[in-house]
Amino acid sequence: MGLCSPASASAGTVWIGDVGTVSAARAECGPGSLPETGLQGDVPAEDRNNGRSMQGYRCNMTRVGQYQGKGAGTVSADYDHCSYTGTLFPASLNEPQGVQVIDVADPKNPVPTTTLGEPAMVGGTWESLKVNKERKLLAATAVPMIEGAGYFSVYDISDCAHPKLLNTRAGTDLTMPLPFLSHEGGFSPDGRTYWASGVAPGVMSAIDVSDPSNPRIIWQSVQGLSEHGFGITPDGNTMYLSVMSGITILDISAIQRRDPYPVVPQLGTYLWQDGQFNQHSIPVTYSGKPFIFSPDEAGSGGVKVFDVSNPSDAKLVNRIKLEINLPDNIDSNVRSSMGGGAFAYDSHYCSANRPVDPTALACGWFGSGVRVFDVRDPRNVREIAYYNPPAQKNKTAELTNSPHALASSSLAVPLVDSASIARAIAEGKMDPAVALGPRAGNLVGDMSSDWCSSPPFFHGNQIWVTCSDNGFMTLQLDNNVYAAPANQDTVVGS
């Protein structure tokens, strides 16, 4: 049914050559806060070296509950009163041996209930562990290290604390792998299709899970040299696919309809130099007009905001950056991030608090914690709260499920920000006297900050999230900065 059907390259490519130089307005921190001591988003070198970062930083948001465990993989998922902790291979071969299910019925005392030990869950879930709320499904692919193939498991999470495996054969049985590559994955909104994307080469696979007990590949195509995450519109007809440094907009309606020989036209491609490894997109609407929030994983690109009313002529209307991401501050970025890992201070996964007229966007940010923004006006975004959890120094050996701990055991220089560093040098904005600070010789990681890479989930005035070293956390937003709308419904995009 359309296997290996090509996409139709029917639209042109737009190049966005400028670089954002303005940050979101700072949050005004209220009583009980423990604010950042330097630039917005920065964990200064001095704080890392003298132990101040082990207290963390908070503004209008506090931690009220935690289950740290062995740390948390790159992306975790959430449904009802439960959280599902992503896994990191090969540590997942040891305790707890799979995806941990955390019951958060009591937000102050989250507790593990069970572990999902199928091959897809033990093999490292990377950025593939996702929930479909419509059909109450949880699924993931096995991604041992950056790229994976073959293993895919689906669960019924009607009882969220005790998921039930639905596909015992294809995708789960070690002798019955499915023919796909994956690094990332996620559902169409109606839950009938799970999409797996591979980073090298960029093979996109549509897995039909209409019958979750018998998943099957119904379409595959190479969309580019590399692919990442994506976001899908509520009707299931349009995909915003992340590519190396930009997005490609695809018409996937033929797959949504289950046409026998589907053709997937490209509606538009948008590439830029301000940020690399675009992560995913969150489709929302403002007054009926479609927009997307689209974070970049590297290169200090922050979160792009596009008006996508016309996919072939999308308009970049805003960039959401922190001060530490600005071109004029890249030397400060390097000064403090040495010894922090391959990632410095970059956005990763975000979520909006509702798909229609969202009022808040929450983002996991490598090095900078969980950041919450007022997005009632997508062209005028300001930060309202943040929580950068306490650094877990000297716990590298304990946190075996933390990608940050793993990265800290080897070369820990900000490699993924090479492009923004090179641009700052070329433009004369890299002051060696600033960049070569007290951590210049830190080539191996010291766990002096945390990586928050998972999407945060809104629950009333709380945010539930995992960070690499601190594991699962329940965070409370101050009532004076955030009021949950009556129709709050977290949207991640896939």
Coordinates of C-alpha atoms in Angstrom, one line a residue:
M1 CA 0.0 0.0 0.0
G2 CA 2.2 2.8 -1.3
L3 CA 5.4 1.3 0.2
C4 CA 8.4 3.4 -0.8
S5 CA 6.3 5.9 -2.7
P6 CA 8.2 9.1 -3.5
A7 CA 7.2 12.5 -2.3
S8 CA 6.4 15.1 -4.9
A9 CA 8.8 18.0 -4.8
S10 CA 6.2 20.5 -6.0
A11 CA 7.3 23.6 -4.0
G12 CA 10.4 25.7 -3.8
T13 CA 12.9 26.4 -1.0
V14 CA 13.0 29.6 1.0
W15 CA 16.3 30.6 2.6
I16 CA 16.2 32.7 5.8
G17 CA 19.6 34.3 6.1
D18 CA 19.4 36.6 9.1
V19 CA 20.2 35.8 12.7
G20 CA 18.0 36.8 15.7
T21 CA 19.5 39.4 18.0
V22 CA 16.7 40.0 20.5
S23 CA 15.8 37.8 23.4
A24 CA 12.4 37.3 25.1
A25 CA 11.7 39.8 27.9
R26 CA 12.9 38.5 31.2
A27 CA 10.6 37.1 33.8
E28 CA 10.0 39.3 36.8
C29 CA 10.7 37.0 39.7
G30 CA 8.4 37.1 42.7
P31 CA 8.8 36.1 46.4
G32 CA 10.4 32.7 47.0
S33 CA 12.5 32.8 43.8
L34 CA 16.1 32.0 43.5
P35 CA 17.0 33.9 40.3
E36 CA 19.7 33.4 37.8
T37 CA 22.9 35.2 38.7
G38 CA 24.0 36.2 35.2
L39 CA 22.6 36.3 31.7
Q40 CA 19.1 34.9 31.1
G41 CA 19.5 31.1 30.7
D42 CA 23.2 31.1 31.7
V43 CA 24.8 28.9 34.5
P44 CA 27.9 31.1 35.0
A45 CA 31.3 29.5 35.1
E46 CA 31.8 30.8 38.7
D47 CA 28.5 29.2 39.8
R48 CA 29.5 25.9 38.3
N49 CA 32.9 26.0 39.9
N50 CA 31.9 27.2 43.4
G51 CA 28.9 24.9 43.8
R52 CA 26.2 27.6 43.5
S53 CA 24.6 25.7 40.5
M54 CA 23.9 22.8 42.9
Q55 CA 21.1 24.9 44.4
G56 CA 19.5 25.4 41.0
Y57 CA 17.7 28.6 39.8
R58 CA 14.0 29.3 40.0
C59 CA 11.7 32.1 39.2
N60 CA 7.9 32.0 39.8
M61 CA 8.1 28.1 39.8
T62 CA 9.0 25.7 42.5
R63 CA 9.5 21.9 42.7
V64 CA 6.9 20.1 44.8
G65 CA 7.6 16.5 43.9
Q66 CA 10.3 14.3 42.4
Y67 CA 11.3 10.8 41.4
Q68 CA 14.9 10.9 40.3
G69 CA 15.6 7.2 39.9
K70 CA 18.6 6.7 37.6
G71 CA 17.8 9.8 35.6
A72 CA 15.7 10.2 32.5
G73 CA 16.3 9.6 28.8
T74 CA 16.0 12.3 26.1
V75 CA 12.2 12.4 25.8
S76 CA 9.6 11.2 28.2
A77 CA 5.8 11.0 27.8
D78 CA 2.7 11.8 29.8
Y79 CA -0.9 10.7 30.1
D80 CA -3.6 11.3 32.7
H81 CA -1.9 11.0 36.2
C82 CA 1.1 9.1 34.8
S83 CA 4.6 9.8 33.3
Y84 CA 6.7 7.5 31.3
T85 CA 10.4 7.8 31.6
G86 CA 12.5 7.6 28.4
T87 CA 15.4 5.1 28.3
L88 CA 19.1 5.3 27.4
F89 CA 20.9 2.2 25.9
P90 CA 22.9 0.3 27.1
A91 CA 22.2 1.4 30.6
S92 CA 18.6 0.2 30.1
L93 CA 19.9 -3.4 30.1
N94 CA 20.4 -2.9 33.8
E95 CA 18.0 -1.8 36.5
P96 CA 15.3 -0.7 35.9
Q97 CA 15.5 -2.5 32.5
G98 CA 13.0 -0.5 30.5
V99 CA 10.6 2.4 30.6
Q100 CA 9.5 3.3 34.1
V101 CA 5.9 4.1 34.7
I102 CA 5.5 6.9 37.3
D103 CA 2.2 7.3 39.1
V104 CA 1.7 11.0 39.9
A105 CA -1.8 10.8 41.4
D106 CA -0.1 12.5 44.4
P107 CA 2.0 15.2 42.7
K108 CA 4.1 15.6 45.9
N109 CA 4.9 11.9 46.0
P110 CA 5.3 10.4 42.5
V111 CA 6.0 6.7 42.6
P112 CA 7.0 4.0 40.1
T113 CA 4.4 1.3 39.5
T114 CA 5.9 -0.9 36.8
T115 CA 8.6 -1.2 34.1
L116 CA 7.9 -1.8 30.4
G117 CA 10.6 -4.3 29.3
E118 CA 9.9 -5.0 25.6
P119 CA 12.8 -4.7 23.1
A120 CA 11.7 -1.2 22.0
M121 CA 11.6 0.0 25.5
V122 CA 14.9 -1.6 26.6
G123 CA 16.7 -0.7 23.4
G124 CA 16.7 3.1 24.2
T125 CA 13.7 5.2 23.3
W126 CA 15.6 8.4 22.3
E127 CA 12.9 10.8 21.0
S128 CA 10.3 8.2 20.0
L129 CA 8.4 7.6 23.3
K130 CA 5.0 9.3 22.6
V131 CA 1.3 9.1 23.7
N132 CA -1.8 9.4 21.7
K133 CA -4.5 10.7 24.0
E134 CA -7.4 10.1 21.5
R135 CA -6.9 6.3 21.6
K136 CA -5.0 6.1 24.9
L137 CA -1.9 4.5 23.3
L138 CA 1.7 4.7 24.2
A139 CA 4.4 3.6 21.7
A140 CA 8.1 3.8 21.0
T141 CA 10.8 2.5 18.8
A142 CA 14.2 1.1 19.8
V143 CA 17.0 3.6 19.2
P144 CA 20.2 2.2 20.8
M145 CA 22.4 5.1 19.7
I146 CA 21.1 8.0 17.5
E147 CA 19.6 5.6 14.9
G148 CA 17.5 2.5 15.4
A149 CA 15.5 0.0 13.4
G150 CA 13.0 -2.8 13.6
Y151 CA 11.5 -2.8 17.1
F152 CA 8.3 -1.0 18.0
S153 CA 5.8 -1.7 20.8
V154 CA 2.4 -0.3 21.4
Y155 CA 0.5 -0.2 24.8
D156 CA -3.0 0.4 26.0
I157 CA -2.8 3.0 28.7
S158 CA -6.5 3.2 29.7
D159 CA -5.2 2.3 33.1
C160 CA -2.2 4.7 32.8
A161 CA -0.3 3.2 35.7
H162 CA -0.4 -0.3 34.3
P163 CA 0.0 -0.3 30.5
K164 CA -0.9 -3.4 28.5
L165 CA 1.2 -4.5 25.6
L166 CA -0.9 -4.8 22.4
N167 CA 1.5 -6.1 19.7
T168 CA 3.1 -9.3 21.0
R169 CA 4.4 -10.3 17.6
A170 CA 5.4 -7.9 14.8
G171 CA 7.7 -5.2 16.2
T172 CA 8.0 -6.8 19.6
D173 CA 9.1 -10.4 19.0
L174 CA 12.8 -10.4 18.5
T175 CA 12.4 -12.6 15.4
M176 CA 9.8 -10.3 13.8
P177 CA 11.3 -6.8 13.4
L178 CA 9.6 -4.2 11.1
P179 CA 11.5 -2.6 8.2
F180 CA 12.0 1.0 9.3
L181 CA 14.7 3.3 10.6
S182 CA 14.1 5.6 13.5
H183 CA 15.6 8.3 15.7
E184 CA 12.3 10.0 16.5
G185 CA 8.6 9.2 16.2
G186 CA 5.1 10.2 17.1
F187 CA 1.4 9.8 16.3
S188 CA -1.0 11.4 14.0
P189 CA -3.7 13.1 16.1
D190 CA -6.3 10.4 15.5
G191 CA -3.9 7.7 16.6
R192 CA -4.2 5.6 13.5
T193 CA -0.7 6.3 12.3
Y194 CA 2.7 6.3 14.1
W195 CA 5.5 8.0 12.1
A196 CA 9.1 7.0 12.5
S197 CA 11.9 9.2 11.2
G198 CA 15.5 8.3 10.6
V199 CA 18.3 10.8 10.8
A200 CA 20.8 9.3 8.4
P201 CA 19.5 8.6 5.8
G202 CA 16.2 10.6 6.2
V203 CA 13.7 7.8 5.8
M204 CA 10.2 8.6 7.0
S205 CA 8.0 5.6 7.7
A206 CA 4.2 5.5 8.3
I207 CA 3.2 2.6 10.5
D208 CA -0.5 1.8 10.5
V209 CA -1.7 1.1 14.0
S210 CA -5.4 1.1 13.3
D211 CA -5.1 -2.4 14.7
P212 CA -2.4 -1.9 17.4
S213 CA -2.0 -5.7 17.7
N214 CA -0.7 -5.8 14.1
P215 CA 1.3 -2.7 13.2
R216 CA 2.4 -2.6 9.5
I217 CA 4.4 -0.2 7.3
I218 CA 2.1 1.5 4.7
W219 CA 4.4 4.1 3.3
Q220 CA 8.1 5.1 3.3
S221 CA 10.1 7.8 1.6
V222 CA 13.4 9.6 1.8
Q223 CA 12.6 13.2 2.4
G224 CA 16.1 14.4 2.7
L225 CA 19.6 13.6 3.8
S226 CA 18.5 13.9 7.4
E227 CA 15.2 14.2 9.2
H228 CA 14.3 14.8 12.8
G229 CA 10.9 15.4 14.5
F230 CA 7.7 16.8 13.2
G231 CA 4.3 18.3 14.1
I232 CA 1.0 17.3 12.5
T233 CA -2.1 19.4 12.2
P234 CA -5.3 18.3 14.1
D235 CA -6.9 17.0 10.9
G236 CA -3.9 14.7 10.2
N237 CA -3.4 16.2 6.7
T238 CA -0.3 18.4 7.1
M239 CA 3.1 17.6 8.5
Y240 CA 5.8 20.1 9.5
L241 CA 8.9 17.9 9.2
S242 CA 12.2 19.0 10.8
V243 CA 15.2 18.8 8.6
M244 CA 18.9 19.7 9.3
S245 CA 18.4 23.4 9.5
G246 CA 14.8 24.1 8.8
I247 CA 11.4 22.5 8.0
T248 CA 9.7 20.9 5.1
I249 CA 5.9 21.1 4.9
L250 CA 4.2 18.0 3.6
D251 CA 0.7 17.2 2.4
I252 CA 0.1 13.8 4.1
S253 CA -3.6 13.7 3.4
A254 CA -3.3 10.7 1.1
I255 CA -1.9 8.6 3.9
Q256 CA -4.5 10.0 6.3
R257 CA -7.2 8.8 3.9
R258 CA -5.4 5.5 3.3
D259 CA -5.2 6.0 -0.5
P260 CA -3.8 2.8 -2.1
Y261 CA -1.0 4.6 -3.8
P262 CA -0.4 7.8 -1.8
V263 CA 1.5 10.7 -3.1
V264 CA 2.9 13.2 -0.6
P265 CA 3.6 16.6 -2.1
Q266 CA 6.0 19.1 -0.6
L267 CA 4.2 22.3 0.0
G268 CA 7.2 24.4 1.1
T269 CA 10.7 24.1 2.5
Y270 CA 12.2 26.8 4.8
L271 CA 15.9 26.7 5.6
W272 CA 17.9 29.0 7.8
Q273 CA 21.4 29.6 9.3
D274 CA 20.1 30.7 12.7
G275 CA 20.1 27.4 14.5
Q276 CA 20.7 23.7 13.5
F277 CA 19.0 20.4 13.9
N278 CA 15.4 21.7 14.0
Q279 CA 13.7 19.5 16.6
H280 CA 9.9 19.4 16.1
S281 CA 6.9 21.7 15.5
I282 CA 3.8 22.5 17.5
P283 CA 0.8 23.4 15.3
V284 CA -1.6 25.9 17.0
T285 CA -4.1 28.5 15.8
Y286 CA -4.6 32.1 16.8
S287 CA -8.1 33.5 15.9
G288 CA -8.4 30.6 13.5
K289 CA -5.1 31.3 11.7
P290 CA -2.5 28.5 11.8
F291 CA 0.9 29.0 13.4
I292 CA 3.8 26.7 14.5
F293 CA 6.3 26.9 17.2
S294 CA 9.5 25.2 16.0
P295 CA 12.6 24.8 18.3
D296 CA 16.1 24.3 17.1
E297 CA 18.2 21.7 19.0
A298 CA 21.6 23.4 18.3
G299 CA 23.3 26.6 17.2
S300 CA 21.5 29.0 19.6
G301 CA 18.6 29.2 17.2
G302 CA 15.9 29.2 19.9
V303 CA 12.2 28.7 19.0
K304 CA 11.0 29.9 15.6
V305 CA 7.4 31.1 15.3
F306 CA 5.8 30.9 11.8
D307 CA 2.5 32.0 10.4
V308 CA 1.7 29.0 8.2
S309 CA -1.6 30.2 6.7
N310 CA -0.1 29.7 3.3
P311 CA 2.3 26.7 3.5
S312 CA 4.1 27.8 0.3
D313 CA 4.6 31.3 1.6
A314 CA 5.0 30.8 5.4
K315 CA 6.1 33.9 7.4
L316 CA 8.7 33.9 10.2
V317 CA 7.1 36.2 12.7
N318 CA 9.2 35.8 15.8
R319 CA 12.2 34.0 17.4
I320 CA 12.1 33.1 21.1
K321 CA 15.7 33.2 22.4
L322 CA 17.3 33.6 25.8
E323 CA 20.0 36.2 26.4
I324 CA 22.7 33.4 26.4
N325 CA 21.7 32.5 22.8
L326 CA 22.3 36.0 21.3
P327 CA 25.2 36.4 18.9
D328 CA 26.7 39.1 21.1
N329 CA 26.8 36.7 24.0
I330 CA 28.3 33.6 22.4
D331 CA 31.6 34.2 24.1
S332 CA 29.8 34.1 27.5
N333 CA 28.0 31.0 26.3
V334 CA 31.4 29.2 25.6
R335 CA 32.9 30.5 28.9
S336 CA 30.4 28.7 31.0
S337 CA 29.4 25.7 28.9
M338 CA 32.9 24.2 28.7
G339 CA 32.8 20.9 30.6
G340 CA 29.0 20.8 30.4
G341 CA 28.7 18.4 27.5
A342 CA 28.2 18.6 23.7
F343 CA 25.1 20.8 24.2
A344 CA 25.5 24.2 25.7
Y345 CA 22.2 26.2 26.0
D346 CA 19.7 25.2 23.4
S347 CA 16.0 24.6 23.2
H348 CA 14.8 21.1 22.5
Y349 CA 11.2 20.0 23.1
C350 CA 8.3 22.5 23.8
S351 CA 4.6 22.2 24.4
A352 CA 1.8 24.7 24.2
N353 CA -0.9 24.7 26.9
R354 CA -3.7 24.3 24.3
P355 CA -3.9 24.0 20.5
V356 CA -6.4 27.0 20.0
D357 CA -5.3 30.4 21.1
P358 CA -2.5 29.2 23.5
T359 CA -1.6 31.4 26.4
A360 CA 1.7 29.7 27.4
L361 CA 4.6 27.8 25.9
A362 CA 6.8 25.6 28.1
C363 CA 10.2 24.4 26.8
G364 CA 12.9 22.1 27.9
W365 CA 16.2 23.8 27.4
F366 CA 19.7 22.2 27.5
G367 CA 21.6 23.8 30.3
S368 CA 18.9 26.4 31.0
G369 CA 16.2 24.2 32.6
V370 CA 12.4 24.5 32.0
R371 CA 11.4 27.9 30.6
V372 CA 7.7 29.2 30.4
F373 CA 6.6 32.0 28.1
D374 CA 3.5 34.1 27.7
V375 CA 2.5 33.5 24.1
R376 CA -0.9 35.1 23.9
D377 CA 0.6 37.4 21.3
P378 CA 3.0 35.2 19.2
R379 CA 4.7 38.3 17.9
N380 CA 5.4 39.7 21.4
V381 CA 6.5 36.8 23.7
R382 CA 7.8 37.3 27.2
E383 CA 9.2 34.8 29.8
I384 CA 7.1 34.4 32.9
A385 CA 8.8 31.6 34.8
Y386 CA 11.7 29.2 34.8
Y387 CA 13.1 26.3 36.8
N388 CA 16.7 25.2 36.3
P389 CA 17.1 22.2 38.6
P390 CA 20.0 21.7 41.0
A391 CA 23.2 20.3 39.4
Q392 CA 23.9 16.7 40.3
K393 CA 27.7 17.0 40.5
N394 CA 29.6 13.8 41.5
K395 CA 26.7 11.6 40.5
T396 CA 27.8 10.5 37.1
A397 CA 28.1 6.8 38.0
E398 CA 24.7 6.7 39.8
L399 CA 22.6 8.3 37.0
T400 CA 23.0 5.6 34.4
N401 CA 19.8 6.5 32.5
S402 CA 20.9 10.2 32.0
P403 CA 22.2 11.2 28.6
H404 CA 23.9 14.1 30.2
A405 CA 25.8 11.9 32.7
L406 CA 26.8 9.7 29.8
A407 CA 28.0 12.7 27.8
S408 CA 29.8 14.1 30.8
S409 CA 32.0 11.0 31.0
S410 CA 33.7 11.9 27.7
L411 CA 34.7 15.0 25.7
A412 CA 32.4 17.7 27.1
V413 CA 32.8 20.8 24.9
P414 CA 29.9 22.5 23.1
L415 CA 30.4 20.8 19.8
V416 CA 26.8 21.2 18.6
D417 CA 27.1 25.0 18.8
S418 CA 30.1 25.0 16.4
A419 CA 28.2 26.9 13.7
S420 CA 27.2 29.8 16.0
I421 CA 30.7 29.9 17.5
A422 CA 32.3 30.0 14.1
R423 CA 29.9 32.8 13.0
A424 CA 30.6 34.8 16.1
I425 CA 34.4 34.5 15.4
A426 CA 33.9 35.5 11.8
E427 CA 31.8 38.6 12.8
G428 CA 34.4 39.7 15.4
K429 CA 32.0 39.0 18.3
M430 CA 34.0 36.4 20.1
D431 CA 36.2 38.1 22.8
P432 CA 38.9 35.6 23.8
A433 CA 39.2 37.4 27.2
V434 CA 35.6 36.4 27.9
A435 CA 35.4 33.0 26.3
L436 CA 38.6 31.7 27.8
G437 CA 37.4 31.8 31.4
P438 CA 38.0 29.6 34.4
R439 CA 36.6 26.5 32.7
A440 CA 38.6 26.8 29.5
G441 CA 40.5 23.6 30.3
N442 CA 37.4 21.6 31.3
L443 CA 37.3 19.0 28.5
V444 CA 35.6 16.3 30.5
G445 CA 32.1 16.9 32.0
D446 CA 31.6 17.8 35.7
M447 CA 27.7 17.6 35.9
S448 CA 27.6 21.3 36.9
S449 CA 24.2 21.8 35.3
D450 CA 21.4 19.6 34.0
W451 CA 19.9 18.9 30.5
C452 CA 16.2 19.4 30.3
S453 CA 15.3 18.0 26.8
S454 CA 11.8 16.5 27.4
P455 CA 8.5 18.3 26.6
P456 CA 7.0 19.8 29.7
F457 CA 3.3 18.9 30.3
F458 CA 0.7 21.3 31.8
H459 CA -1.5 20.0 34.6
G460 CA -3.5 22.8 36.1
N461 CA -1.0 25.2 37.5
Q462 CA 1.7 22.5 37.6
I463 CA 4.2 21.3 35.0
W464 CA 5.3 17.7 34.9
V465 CA 8.6 17.1 33.2
T466 CA 11.8 15.0 33.2
C467 CA 15.3 16.3 33.0
S468 CA 18.3 14.1 32.4
D469 CA 19.9 14.1 35.8
N470 CA 17.0 15.1 38.1
G471 CA 14.5 12.6 36.6
F472 CA 10.8 13.3 37.0
M473 CA 9.7 16.5 38.7
T474 CA 6.4 18.1 39.6
L475 CA 6.8 21.9 39.3
Q476 CA 4.3 24.5 40.6
L477 CA 3.8 27.7 38.7
D478 CA 3.0 30.7 40.9
N479 CA -0.6 31.8 40.6
N480 CA 0.3 35.4 40.0
V481 CA 2.0 34.6 36.7
Y482 CA -0.1 31.7 35.3
A483 CA -3.8 30.8 35.4
A484 CA -4.7 27.6 33.7
P485 CA -7.4 28.1 31.1
A486 CA -10.5 26.0 31.5
N487 CA -9.8 24.1 28.3
Q488 CA -6.1 23.5 28.9
D489 CA -4.8 20.6 26.8
T490 CA -1.1 20.2 26.3
V491 CA -0.1 19.9 22.7
V492 CA 3.4 18.7 21.6
G493 CA 2.7 18.1 17.9
S494 CA 3.2 14.4 17.6

